[in-house]
C-alpha cells in the first residue's frame, strides 16, 4: 500500500492577464483563471479541492501575486 504524502501548503503564482487573472500552482499541475481577484480566490480553492484527495489536501493556500508596471522616462 502506497503512503500518501501530505503537504502543509501550496503556493500559486498569480498574474494579471488581459481579461482578468491567472493562477498556476508551483510544483503541481493546477491552473485556473477568473475575471476578478475575488473570483480567482474561489477558483483556486475549488481547483485544490478537486486536485487532491481529502487526506492529502494542503490546509494553506498561499497566493504570490505578481504585478508588472512599466515606467517611462
mmCIF file with all atom_site columns, N, CA and C in Angstrom:
data_model
loop_
_atom_site.group_PDB
_atom_site.id
_atom_site.type_symbol
_atom_site.label_atom_id
_atom_site.label_alt_id
_atom_site.label_comp_id
_atom_site.label_asym_id
_atom_site.label_entity_id
_atom_site.label_seq_id
_atom_site.pdbx_PDB_ins_code
_atom_site.Cartn_x
_atom_site.Cartn_y
_atom_site.Cartn_z
_atom_site.occupancy
_atom_site.B_iso_or_equiv
_atom_site.pdbx_formal_charge
_atom_site.auth_seq_id
_atom_site.auth_comp_id
_atom_site.auth_asym_id
_atom_site.auth_atom_id
_atom_site.pdbx_PDB_model_num
ATOM 1   N N  . UNK A 1 1  ? 0.842   -1.186 0.000   1.00 0.00 ? 1  UNK A N  1
ATOM 2   C CA . UNK A 1 1  ? 0.000   0.000  0.000   1.00 0.00 ? 1  UNK A CA 1
ATOM 3   C C  . UNK A 1 1  ? 0.886   1.248  0.000   1.00 0.00 ? 1  UNK A C  1
ATOM 4   N N  . UNK A 1 2  ? 0.586   2.184  -0.872  1.00 0.00 ? 2  UNK A N  1
ATOM 5   C CA . UNK A 1 2  ? 1.386   3.392  -1.011  1.00 0.00 ? 2  UNK A CA 1
ATOM 6   C C  . UNK A 1 2  ? 0.979   4.418  0.042   1.00 0.00 ? 2  UNK A C  1
ATOM 7   N N  . UNK A 1 3  ? 1.981   5.018  0.701   1.00 0.00 ? 3  UNK A N  1
ATOM 8   C CA . UNK A 1 3  ? 1.726   6.023  1.716   1.00 0.00 ? 3  UNK A CA 1
ATOM 9   C C  . UNK A 1 3  ? 1.465   7.377  1.048   1.00 0.00 ? 3  UNK A C  1
ATOM 10  N N  . UNK A 1 4  ? 0.426   8.080  1.506   1.00 0.00 ? 4  UNK A N  1
ATOM 11  C CA . UNK A 1 4  ? 0.105   9.391  0.960   1.00 0.00 ? 4  UNK A CA 1
ATOM 12  C C  . UNK A 1 4  ? 1.065   10.428 1.521   1.00 0.00 ? 4  UNK A C  1
ATOM 13  N N  . UNK A 1 5  ? 1.544   11.309 0.658   1.00 0.00 ? 5  UNK A N  1
ATOM 14  C CA . UNK A 1 5  ? 2.433   12.379 1.085   1.00 0.00 ? 5  UNK A CA 1
ATOM 15  C C  . UNK A 1 5  ? 1.597   13.635 1.290   1.00 0.00 ? 5  UNK A C  1
ATOM 16  N N  . UNK A 1 6  ? 1.463   14.054 2.532   1.00 0.00 ? 6  UNK A N  1
ATOM 17  C CA . UNK A 1 6  ? 0.664   15.237 2.855   1.00 0.00 ? 6  UNK A CA 1
ATOM 18  C C  . UNK A 1 6  ? 1.552   16.474 2.833   1.00 0.00 ? 6  UNK A C  1
ATOM 19  N N  . UNK A 1 7  ? 1.087   17.496 2.125   1.00 0.00 ? 7  UNK A N  1
ATOM 20  C CA . UNK A 1 7  ? 1.811   18.761 2.123   1.00 0.00 ? 7  UNK A CA 1
ATOM 21  C C  . UNK A 1 7  ? 1.016   19.749 2.964   1.00 0.00 ? 7  UNK A C  1
ATOM 22  N N  . UNK A 1 8  ? 1.715   20.653 3.645   1.00 0.00 ? 8  UNK A N  1
ATOM 23  C CA . UNK A 1 8  ? 1.024   21.576 4.535   1.00 0.00 ? 8  UNK A CA 1
ATOM 24  C C  . UNK A 1 8  ? 0.479   22.801 3.799   1.00 0.00 ? 8  UNK A C  1
ATOM 25  N N  . UNK A 1 9  ? 1.165   23.211 2.710   1.00 0.00 ? 9  UNK A N  1
ATOM 26  C CA . UNK A 1 9  ? 0.672   24.359 1.962   1.00 0.00 ? 9  UNK A CA 1
ATOM 27  C C  . UNK A 1 9  ? 1.020   24.226 0.489   1.00 0.00 ? 9  UNK A C  1
ATOM 28  N N  . UNK A 1 10 ? 0.300   24.992 -0.313  1.00 0.00 ? 10 UNK A N  1
ATOM 29  C CA . UNK A 1 10 ? 0.549   25.034 -1.740  1.00 0.00 ? 10 UNK A CA 1
ATOM 30  C C  . UNK A 1 10 ? 0.643   26.505 -2.144  1.00 0.00 ? 10 UNK A C  1
ATOM 31  N N  . UNK A 1 11 ? 1.537   26.806 -3.069  1.00 0.00 ? 11 UNK A N  1
ATOM 32  C CA . UNK A 1 11 ? 1.766   28.182 -3.495  1.00 0.00 ? 11 UNK A CA 1
ATOM 33  C C  . UNK A 1 11 ? 1.323   28.346 -4.947  1.00 0.00 ? 11 UNK A C  1
ATOM 34  N N  . UNK A 1 12 ? 0.579   29.413 -5.201  1.00 0.00 ? 12 UNK A N  1
ATOM 35  C CA . UNK A 1 12 ? 0.144   29.754 -6.550  1.00 0.00 ? 12 UNK A CA 1
ATOM 36  C C  . UNK A 1 12 ? 0.791   31.060 -6.974  1.00 0.00 ? 12 UNK A C  1
ATOM 37  N N  . UNK A 1 13 ? 1.248   31.100 -8.206  1.00 0.00 ? 13 UNK A N  1
ATOM 38  C CA . UNK A 1 13 ? 1.736   32.318 -8.820  1.00 0.00 ? 13 UNK A CA 1
ATOM 39  C C  . UNK A 1 13 ? 0.552   32.966 -9.532  1.00 0.00 ? 13 UNK A C  1
ATOM 40  N N  . UNK A 1 14 ? 0.168   34.147 -9.102  1.00 0.00 ? 14 UNK A N  1
ATOM 41  C CA . UNK A 1 14 ? -0.990  34.852 -9.652  1.00 0.00 ? 14 UNK A CA 1
ATOM 42  C C  . UNK A 1 14 ? -0.489  36.027 -10.485 1.00 0.00 ? 14 UNK A C  1
ATOM 43  N N  . UNK A 1 15 ? -0.991  36.113 -11.715 1.00 0.00 ? 15 UNK A N  1
ATOM 44  C CA . UNK A 1 15 ? -0.588  37.194 -12.611 1.00 0.00 ? 15 UNK A CA 1
ATOM 45  C C  . UNK A 1 15 ? -1.818  37.853 -13.224 1.00 0.00 ? 15 UNK A C  1
ATOM 46  N N  . UNK A 1 16 ? -1.692  39.135 -13.476 1.00 0.00 ? 16 UNK A N  1
ATOM 47  C CA . UNK A 1 16 ? -2.746  39.839 -14.202 1.00 0.00 ? 16 UNK A CA 1
ATOM 48  C C  . UNK A 1 16 ? -2.662  39.433 -15.669 1.00 0.00 ? 16 UNK A C  1
ATOM 49  N N  . UNK A 1 17 ? -3.817  39.240 -16.284 1.00 0.00 ? 17 UNK A N  1
ATOM 50  C CA . UNK A 1 17 ? -3.894  38.896 -17.709 1.00 0.00 ? 17 UNK A CA 1
ATOM 51  C C  . UNK A 1 17 ? -4.748  39.965 -18.393 1.00 0.00 ? 17 UNK A C  1
ATOM 52  N N  . UNK A 1 18 ? -4.813  39.904 -19.703 1.00 0.00 ? 18 UNK A N  1
ATOM 53  C CA . UNK A 1 18 ? -5.614  40.884 -20.447 1.00 0.00 ? 18 UNK A CA 1
ATOM 54  C C  . UNK A 1 18 ? -7.076  40.885 -20.016 1.00 0.00 ? 18 UNK A C  1
ATOM 55  N N  . UNK A 1 19 ? -7.582  39.719 -19.699 1.00 0.00 ? 19 UNK A N  1
ATOM 56  C CA . UNK A 1 19 ? -9.001  39.606 -19.364 1.00 0.00 ? 19 UNK A CA 1
ATOM 57  C C  . UNK A 1 19 ? -9.234  39.115 -17.941 1.00 0.00 ? 19 UNK A C  1
ATOM 58  N N  . UNK A 1 20 ? -8.357  39.462 -17.006 1.00 0.00 ? 20 UNK A N  1
ATOM 59  C CA . UNK A 1 20 ? -8.557  39.051 -15.618 1.00 0.00 ? 20 UNK A CA 1
ATOM 60  C C  . UNK A 1 20 ? -7.263  38.621 -14.960 1.00 0.00 ? 20 UNK A C  1
ATOM 61  N N  . UNK A 1 21 ? -7.307  37.470 -14.317 1.00 0.00 ? 21 UNK A N  1
ATOM 62  C CA . UNK A 1 21 ? -6.166  36.946 -13.572 1.00 0.00 ? 21 UNK A CA 1
ATOM 63  C C  . UNK A 1 21 ? -5.978  35.462 -13.858 1.00 0.00 ? 21 UNK A C  1
ATOM 64  N N  . UNK A 1 22 ? -4.729  35.003 -13.765 1.00 0.00 ? 22 UNK A N  1
ATOM 65  C CA . UNK A 1 22 ? -4.425  33.580 -13.874 1.00 0.00 ? 22 UNK A CA 1
ATOM 66  C C  . UNK A 1 22 ? -3.683  33.145 -12.616 1.00 0.00 ? 22 UNK A C  1
ATOM 67  N N  . UNK A 1 23 ? -3.812  31.874 -12.275 1.00 0.00 ? 23 UNK A N  1
ATOM 68  C CA . UNK A 1 23 ? -3.108  31.313 -11.124 1.00 0.00 ? 23 UNK A CA 1
ATOM 69  C C  . UNK A 1 23 ? -2.548  29.952 -11.514 1.00 0.00 ? 23 UNK A C  1
ATOM 70  N N  . UNK A 1 24 ? -1.251  29.753 -11.248 1.00 0.00 ? 24 UNK A N  1
ATOM 71  C CA . UNK A 1 24 ? -0.569  28.494 -11.565 1.00 0.00 ? 24 UNK A CA 1
ATOM 72  C C  . UNK A 1 24 ? 0.118   27.990 -10.298 1.00 0.00 ? 24 UNK A C  1
ATOM 73  N N  . UNK A 1 25 ? -0.168  26.747 -9.925  1.00 0.00 ? 25 UNK A N  1
ATOM 74  C CA . UNK A 1 25 ? 0.450   26.165 -8.735  1.00 0.00 ? 25 UNK A CA 1
ATOM 75  C C  . UNK A 1 25 ? 1.909   25.833 -9.011  1.00 0.00 ? 25 UNK A C  1
ATOM 76  N N  . UNK A 1 26 ? 2.761   26.110 -8.050  1.00 0.00 ? 26 UNK A N  1
ATOM 77  C CA . UNK A 1 26 ? 4.173   25.762 -8.165  1.00 0.00 ? 26 UNK A CA 1
ATOM 78  C C  . UNK A 1 26 ? 4.358   24.311 -7.721  1.00 0.00 ? 26 UNK A C  1
ATOM 79  N N  . UNK A 1 27 ? 4.884   23.486 -8.624  1.00 0.00 ? 27 UNK A N  1
ATOM 80  C CA . UNK A 1 27 ? 5.142   22.084 -8.307  1.00 0.00 ? 27 UNK A CA 1
ATOM 81  C C  . UNK A 1 27 ? 3.972   21.147 -8.510  1.00 0.00 ? 27 UNK A C  1
ATOM 82  N N  . UNK A 1 28 ? 2.858   21.655 -9.003  1.00 0.00 ? 28 UNK A N  1
ATOM 83  C CA . UNK A 1 28 ? 1.670   20.831 -9.248  1.00 0.00 ? 28 UNK A CA 1
ATOM 84  C C  . UNK A 1 28 ? 1.027   21.266 -10.556 1.00 0.00 ? 28 UNK A C  1
ATOM 85  N N  . UNK A 1 29 ? 0.300   20.379 -11.176 1.00 0.00 ? 29 UNK A N  1
ATOM 86  C CA . UNK A 1 29 ? -0.359  20.674 -12.457 1.00 0.00 ? 29 UNK A CA 1
ATOM 87  C C  . UNK A 1 29 ? -1.747  21.261 -12.224 1.00 0.00 ? 29 UNK A C  1
ATOM 88  N N  . UNK A 1 30 ? -1.778  22.452 -11.639 1.00 0.00 ? 30 UNK A N  1
ATOM 89  C CA . UNK A 1 30 ? -3.053  23.126 -11.372 1.00 0.00 ? 30 UNK A CA 1
ATOM 90  C C  . UNK A 1 30 ? -2.973  24.526 -11.975 1.00 0.00 ? 30 UNK A C  1
ATOM 91  N N  . UNK A 1 31 ? -3.967  24.863 -12.785 1.00 0.00 ? 31 UNK A N  1
ATOM 92  C CA . UNK A 1 31 ? -4.044  26.187 -13.410 1.00 0.00 ? 31 UNK A CA 1
ATOM 93  C C  . UNK A 1 31 ? -5.503  26.608 -13.431 1.00 0.00 ? 31 UNK A C  1
ATOM 94  N N  . UNK A 1 32 ? -5.756  27.865 -13.124 1.00 0.00 ? 32 UNK A N  1
ATOM 95  C CA . UNK A 1 32 ? -7.115  28.388 -13.214 1.00 0.00 ? 32 UNK A CA 1
ATOM 96  C C  . UNK A 1 32 ? -7.059  29.870 -13.552 1.00 0.00 ? 32 UNK A C  1
ATOM 97  N N  . UNK A 1 33 ? -8.205  30.419 -13.919 1.00 0.00 ? 33 UNK A N  1
ATOM 98  C CA . UNK A 1 33 ? -8.279  31.840 -14.256 1.00 0.00 ? 33 UNK A CA 1
ATOM 99  C C  . UNK A 1 33 ? -9.661  32.368 -13.910 1.00 0.00 ? 33 UNK A C  1
ATOM 100 N N  . UNK A 1 34 ? -9.736  33.713 -13.765 1.00 0.00 ? 34 UNK A N  1
ATOM 101 C CA . UNK A 1 34 ? -11.013 34.352 -13.436 1.00 0.00 ? 34 UNK A CA 1
ATOM 102 C C  . UNK A 1 34 ? -10.948 35.822 -13.830 1.00 0.00 ? 34 UNK A C  1
ATOM 103 N N  . UNK A 1 35 ? -12.117 36.467 -13.838 1.00 0.00 ? 35 UNK A N  1
ATOM 104 C CA . UNK A 1 35 ? -12.202 37.878 -14.223 1.00 0.00 ? 35 UNK A CA 1
ATOM 105 C C  . UNK A 1 35 ? -11.705 38.811 -13.122 1.00 0.00 ? 35 UNK A C  1
ATOM 106 N N  . UNK A 1 36 ? -11.975 38.461 -11.860 1.00 0.00 ? 36 UNK A N  1
ATOM 107 C CA . UNK A 1 36 ? -11.570 39.316 -10.743 1.00 0.00 ? 36 UNK A CA 1
ATOM 108 C C  . UNK A 1 36 ? -10.714 38.523 -9.765  1.00 0.00 ? 36 UNK A C  1
ATOM 109 N N  . UNK A 1 37 ? -10.014 39.247 -8.906  1.00 0.00 ? 37 UNK A N  1
ATOM 110 C CA . UNK A 1 37 ? -9.177  38.601 -7.905  1.00 0.00 ? 37 UNK A CA 1
ATOM 111 C C  . UNK A 1 37 ? -10.022 37.815 -6.901  1.00 0.00 ? 37 UNK A C  1
ATOM 112 N N  . UNK A 1 38 ? -11.174 38.337 -6.540  1.00 0.00 ? 38 UNK A N  1
ATOM 113 C CA . UNK A 1 38 ? -12.056 37.618 -5.607  1.00 0.00 ? 38 UNK A CA 1
ATOM 114 C C  . UNK A 1 38 ? -12.559 36.309 -6.227  1.00 0.00 ? 38 UNK A C  1
ATOM 115 N N  . UNK A 1 39 ? -12.949 36.351 -7.493  1.00 0.00 ? 39 UNK A N  1
ATOM 116 C CA . UNK A 1 39 ? -13.383 35.140 -8.187  1.00 0.00 ? 39 UNK A CA 1
ATOM 117 C C  . UNK A 1 39 ? -12.233 34.148 -8.286  1.00 0.00 ? 39 UNK A C  1
ATOM 118 N N  . UNK A 1 40 ? -11.035 34.652 -8.535  1.00 0.00 ? 40 UNK A N  1
ATOM 119 C CA . UNK A 1 40 ? -9.867  33.780 -8.666  1.00 0.00 ? 40 UNK A CA 1
ATOM 120 C C  . UNK A 1 40 ? -9.601  33.033 -7.361  1.00 0.00 ? 40 UNK A C  1
ATOM 121 N N  . UNK A 1 41 ? -9.739  33.693 -6.240  1.00 0.00 ? 41 UNK A N  1
ATOM 122 C CA . UNK A 1 41 ? -9.535  33.037 -4.942  1.00 0.00 ? 41 UNK A CA 1
ATOM 123 C C  . UNK A 1 41 ? -10.466 31.840 -4.786  1.00 0.00 ? 41 UNK A C  1
ATOM 124 N N  . UNK A 1 42 ? -11.713 32.009 -5.175  1.00 0.00 ? 42 UNK A N  1
ATOM 125 C CA . UNK A 1 42 ? -12.673 30.902 -5.103  1.00 0.00 ? 42 UNK A CA 1
ATOM 126 C C  . UNK A 1 42 ? -12.314 29.792 -6.091  1.00 0.00 ? 42 UNK A C  1
ATOM 127 N N  . UNK A 1 43 ? -11.875 30.171 -7.285  1.00 0.00 ? 43 UNK A N  1
ATOM 128 C CA . UNK A 1 43 ? -11.484 29.184 -8.293  1.00 0.00 ? 43 UNK A CA 1
ATOM 129 C C  . UNK A 1 43 ? -10.270 28.384 -7.829  1.00 0.00 ? 43 UNK A C  1
ATOM 130 N N  . UNK A 1 44 ? -9.317  29.053 -7.175  1.00 0.00 ? 44 UNK A N  1
ATOM 131 C CA . UNK A 1 44 ? -8.121  28.374 -6.660  1.00 0.00 ? 44 UNK A CA 1
ATOM 132 C C  . UNK A 1 44 ? -8.518  27.358 -5.589  1.00 0.00 ? 44 UNK A C  1
ATOM 133 N N  . UNK A 1 45 ? -9.379  27.758 -4.667  1.00 0.00 ? 45 UNK A N  1
ATOM 134 C CA . UNK A 1 45 ? -9.848  26.829 -3.628  1.00 0.00 ? 45 UNK A CA 1
ATOM 135 C C  . UNK A 1 45 ? -10.504 25.604 -4.257  1.00 0.00 ? 45 UNK A C  1
ATOM 136 N N  . UNK A 1 46 ? -11.377 25.840 -5.228  1.00 0.00 ? 46 UNK A N  1
ATOM 137 C CA . UNK A 1 46 ? -12.077 24.748 -5.903  1.00 0.00 ? 46 UNK A CA 1
ATOM 138 C C  . UNK A 1 46 ? -11.098 23.833 -6.628  1.00 0.00 ? 46 UNK A C  1
ATOM 139 N N  . UNK A 1 47 ? -10.099 24.425 -7.303  1.00 0.00 ? 47 UNK A N  1
ATOM 140 C CA . UNK A 1 47 ? -9.116  23.626 -8.037  1.00 0.00 ? 47 UNK A CA 1
ATOM 141 C C  . UNK A 1 47 ? -8.300  22.748 -7.093  1.00 0.00 ? 47 UNK A C  1
ATOM 142 N N  . UNK A 1 48 ? -7.919  23.283 -5.938  1.00 0.00 ? 48 UNK A N  1
ATOM 143 C CA . UNK A 1 48 ? -7.157  22.499 -4.957  1.00 0.00 ? 48 UNK A CA 1
ATOM 144 C C  . UNK A 1 48 ? -8.014  21.355 -4.415  1.00 0.00 ? 48 UNK A C  1
ATOM 145 N N  . UNK A 1 49 ? -9.266  21.627 -4.121  1.00 0.00 ? 49 UNK A N  1
ATOM 146 C CA . UNK A 1 49 ? -10.165 20.577 -3.627  1.00 0.00 ? 49 UNK A CA 1
ATOM 147 C C  . UNK A 1 49 ? -10.352 19.469 -4.660  1.00 0.00 ? 49 UNK A C  1
ATOM 148 N N  . UNK A 1 50 ? -10.405 19.825 -5.933  1.00 0.00 ? 50 UNK A N  1
ATOM 149 C CA . UNK A 1 50 ? -10.578 18.832 -6.993  1.00 0.00 ? 50 UNK A CA 1
ATOM 150 C C  . UNK A 1 50 ? -9.298  18.049 -7.261  1.00 0.00 ? 50 UNK A C  1
ATOM 151 N N  . UNK A 1 51 ? -8.153  18.686 -7.097  1.00 0.00 ? 51 UNK A N  1
ATOM 152 C CA . UNK A 1 51 ? -6.866  18.071 -7.441  1.00 0.00 ? 51 UNK A CA 1
ATOM 153 C C  . UNK A 1 51 ? -6.397  17.060 -6.396  1.00 0.00 ? 51 UNK A C  1
ATOM 154 N N  . UNK A 1 52 ? -6.649  17.336 -5.132  1.00 0.00 ? 52 UNK A N  1
ATOM 155 C CA . UNK A 1 52 ? -6.145  16.486 -4.047  1.00 0.00 ? 52 UNK A CA 1
ATOM 156 C C  . UNK A 1 52 ? -7.270  15.706 -3.390  1.00 0.00 ? 52 UNK A C  1
ATOM 157 N N  . UNK A 1 53 ? -6.959  14.474 -2.972  1.00 0.00 ? 53 UNK A N  1
ATOM 158 C CA . UNK A 1 53 ? -7.874  13.742 -2.114  1.00 0.00 ? 53 UNK A CA 1
ATOM 159 C C  . UNK A 1 53 ? -7.902  14.441 -0.760  1.00 0.00 ? 53 UNK A C  1
ATOM 160 N N  . UNK A 1 54 ? -8.968  14.261 -0.028  1.00 0.00 ? 54 UNK A N  1
ATOM 161 C CA . UNK A 1 54 ? -9.120  14.964 1.253   1.00 0.00 ? 54 UNK A CA 1
ATOM 162 C C  . UNK A 1 54 ? -7.967  14.677 2.220   1.00 0.00 ? 54 UNK A C  1
ATOM 163 N N  . UNK A 1 55 ? -7.450  13.460 2.216   1.00 0.00 ? 55 UNK A N  1
ATOM 164 C CA . UNK A 1 55 ? -6.386  13.077 3.142   1.00 0.00 ? 55 UNK A CA 1
ATOM 165 C C  . UNK A 1 55 ? -5.056  13.770 2.840   1.00 0.00 ? 55 UNK A C  1
ATOM 166 N N  . UNK A 1 56 ? -4.811  14.123 1.591   1.00 0.00 ? 56 UNK A N  1
ATOM 167 C CA . UNK A 1 56 ? -3.531  14.718 1.212   1.00 0.00 ? 56 UNK A CA 1
ATOM 168 C C  . UNK A 1 56 ? -3.630  16.210 0.892   1.00 0.00 ? 56 UNK A C  1
ATOM 169 N N  . UNK A 1 57 ? -4.826  16.771 0.972   1.00 0.00 ? 57 UNK A N  1
ATOM 170 C CA . UNK A 1 57 ? -5.061  18.170 0.607   1.00 0.00 ? 57 UNK A CA 1
ATOM 171 C C  . UNK A 1 57 ? -4.343  19.125 1.575   1.00 0.00 ? 57 UNK A C  1
ATOM 172 N N  . UNK A 1 58 ? -3.604  20.120 1.043   1.00 0.00 ? 58 UNK A N  1
ATOM 173 C CA . UNK A 1 58 ? -2.950  21.104 1.913   1.00 0.00 ? 58 UNK A CA 1
ATOM 174 C C  . UNK A 1 58 ? -3.990  21.984 2.600   1.00 0.00 ? 58 UNK A C  1
ATOM 175 N N  . UNK A 1 59 ? -3.674  22.418 3.800   1.00 0.00 ? 59 UNK A N  1
ATOM 176 C CA . UNK A 1 59 ? -4.599  23.262 4.562   1.00 0.00 ? 59 UNK A CA 1
ATOM 177 C C  . UNK A 1 59 ? -4.402  24.747 4.269   1.00 0.00 ? 59 UNK A C  1
ATOM 178 N N  . UNK A 1 60 ? -3.225  25.117 3.744   1.00 0.00 ? 60 UNK A N  1
ATOM 179 C CA . UNK A 1 60 ? -2.913  26.518 3.472   1.00 0.00 ? 60 UNK A CA 1
ATOM 180 C C  . UNK A 1 60 ? -2.677  26.700 1.980   1.00 0.00 ? 60 UNK A C  1
ATOM 181 N N  . UNK A 1 61 ? -3.309  27.716 1.411   1.00 0.00 ? 61 UNK A N  1
ATOM 182 C CA . UNK A 1 61 ? -3.076  28.109 0.020   1.00 0.00 ? 61 UNK A CA 1
ATOM 183 C C  . UNK A 1 61 ? -2.468  29.508 0.058   1.00 0.00 ? 61 UNK A C  1
ATOM 184 N N  . UNK A 1 62 ? -1.269  29.628 -0.475  1.00 0.00 ? 62 UNK A N  1
ATOM 185 C CA . UNK A 1 62 ? -0.579  30.921 -0.495  1.00 0.00 ? 62 UNK A CA 1
ATOM 186 C C  . UNK A 1 62 ? -0.604  31.464 -1.930  1.00 0.00 ? 62 UNK A C  1
ATOM 187 N N  . UNK A 1 63 ? -1.048  32.709 -2.080  1.00 0.00 ? 63 UNK A N  1
ATOM 188 C CA . UNK A 1 63 ? -1.075  33.356 -3.387  1.00 0.00 ? 63 UNK A CA 1
ATOM 189 C C  . UNK A 1 63 ? 0.071   34.356 -3.468  1.00 0.00 ? 63 UNK A C  1
ATOM 190 N N  . UNK A 1 64 ? 0.943   34.145 -4.423  1.00 0.00 ? 64 UNK A N  1
ATOM 191 C CA . UNK A 1 64 ? 2.042   35.076 -4.685  1.00 0.00 ? 64 UNK A CA 1
ATOM 192 C C  . UNK A 1 64 ? 1.602   35.900 -5.884  1.00 0.00 ? 64 UNK A C  1
ATOM 193 N N  . UNK A 1 65 ? 1.172   37.139 -5.639  1.00 0.00 ? 65 UNK A N  1
ATOM 194 C CA . UNK A 1 65 ? 0.593   37.970 -6.691  1.00 0.00 ? 65 UNK A CA 1
ATOM 195 C C  . UNK A 1 65 ? 1.692   38.820 -7.322  1.00 0.00 ? 65 UNK A C  1
ATOM 196 N N  . UNK A 1 66 ? 1.879   38.622 -8.630  1.00 0.00 ? 66 UNK A N  1
ATOM 197 C CA . UNK A 1 66 ? 2.895   39.346 -9.392  1.00 0.00 ? 66 UNK A CA 1
ATOM 198 C C  . UNK A 1 66 ? 2.189   40.400 -10.233 1.00 0.00 ? 66 UNK A C  1
ATOM 199 N N  . UNK A 1 67 ? 2.667   41.612 -10.129 1.00 0.00 ? 67 UNK A N  1
ATOM 200 C CA . UNK A 1 67 ? 2.074   42.701 -10.895 1.00 0.00 ? 67 UNK A CA 1
ATOM 201 C C  . UNK A 1 67 ? 3.178   43.440 -11.624 1.00 0.00 ? 67 UNK A C  1
ATOM 202 N N  . UNK A 1 68 ? 3.012   43.614 -12.907 1.00 0.00 ? 68 UNK A N  1
ATOM 203 C CA . UNK A 1 68 ? 4.008   44.323 -13.693 1.00 0.00 ? 68 UNK A CA 1
ATOM 204 C C  . UNK A 1 68 ? 3.576   45.772 -13.889 1.00 0.00 ? 68 UNK A C  1
ATOM 205 N N  . UNK A 1 69 ? 4.519   46.649 -13.771 1.00 0.00 ? 69 UNK A N  1
ATOM 206 C CA . UNK A 1 69 ? 4.300   48.053 -14.084 1.00 0.00 ? 69 UNK A CA 1
ATOM 207 C C  . UNK A 1 69 ? 5.415   48.521 -14.995 1.00 0.00 ? 69 UNK A C  1
ATOM 208 N N  . UNK A 1 70 ? 5.071   49.325 -15.961 1.00 0.00 ? 70 UNK A N  1
ATOM 209 C CA . UNK A 1 70 ? 6.043   49.864 -16.889 1.00 0.00 ? 70 UNK A CA 1
ATOM 210 C C  . UNK A 1 70 ? 6.198   51.347 -16.612 1.00 0.00 ? 70 UNK A C  1
ATOM 211 N N  . UNK A 1 71 ? 7.422   51.765 -16.403 1.00 0.00 ? 71 UNK A N  1
ATOM 212 C CA . UNK A 1 71 ? 7.713   53.178 -16.189 1.00 0.00 ? 71 UNK A CA 1
ATOM 213 C C  . UNK A 1 71 ? 8.492   53.700 -17.393 1.00 0.00 ? 71 UNK A C  1
ATOM 214 N N  . UNK A 1 72 ? 8.186   54.897 -17.793 1.00 0.00 ? 72 UNK A N  1
ATOM 215 C CA . UNK A 1 72 ? 8.923   55.507 -18.893 1.00 0.00 ? 72 UNK A CA 1
ATOM 216 C C  . UNK A 1 72 ? 9.568   56.801 -18.396 1.00 0.00 ? 72 UNK A C  1
ATOM 217 N N  . UNK A 1 73 ? 10.642  57.159 -19.027 1.00 0.00 ? 73 UNK A N  1
ATOM 218 C CA . UNK A 1 73 ? 11.347  58.404 -18.688 1.00 0.00 ? 73 UNK A CA 1
ATOM 219 C C  . UNK A 1 73 ? 11.220  59.409 -19.804 1.00 0.00 ? 73 UNK A C  1
#
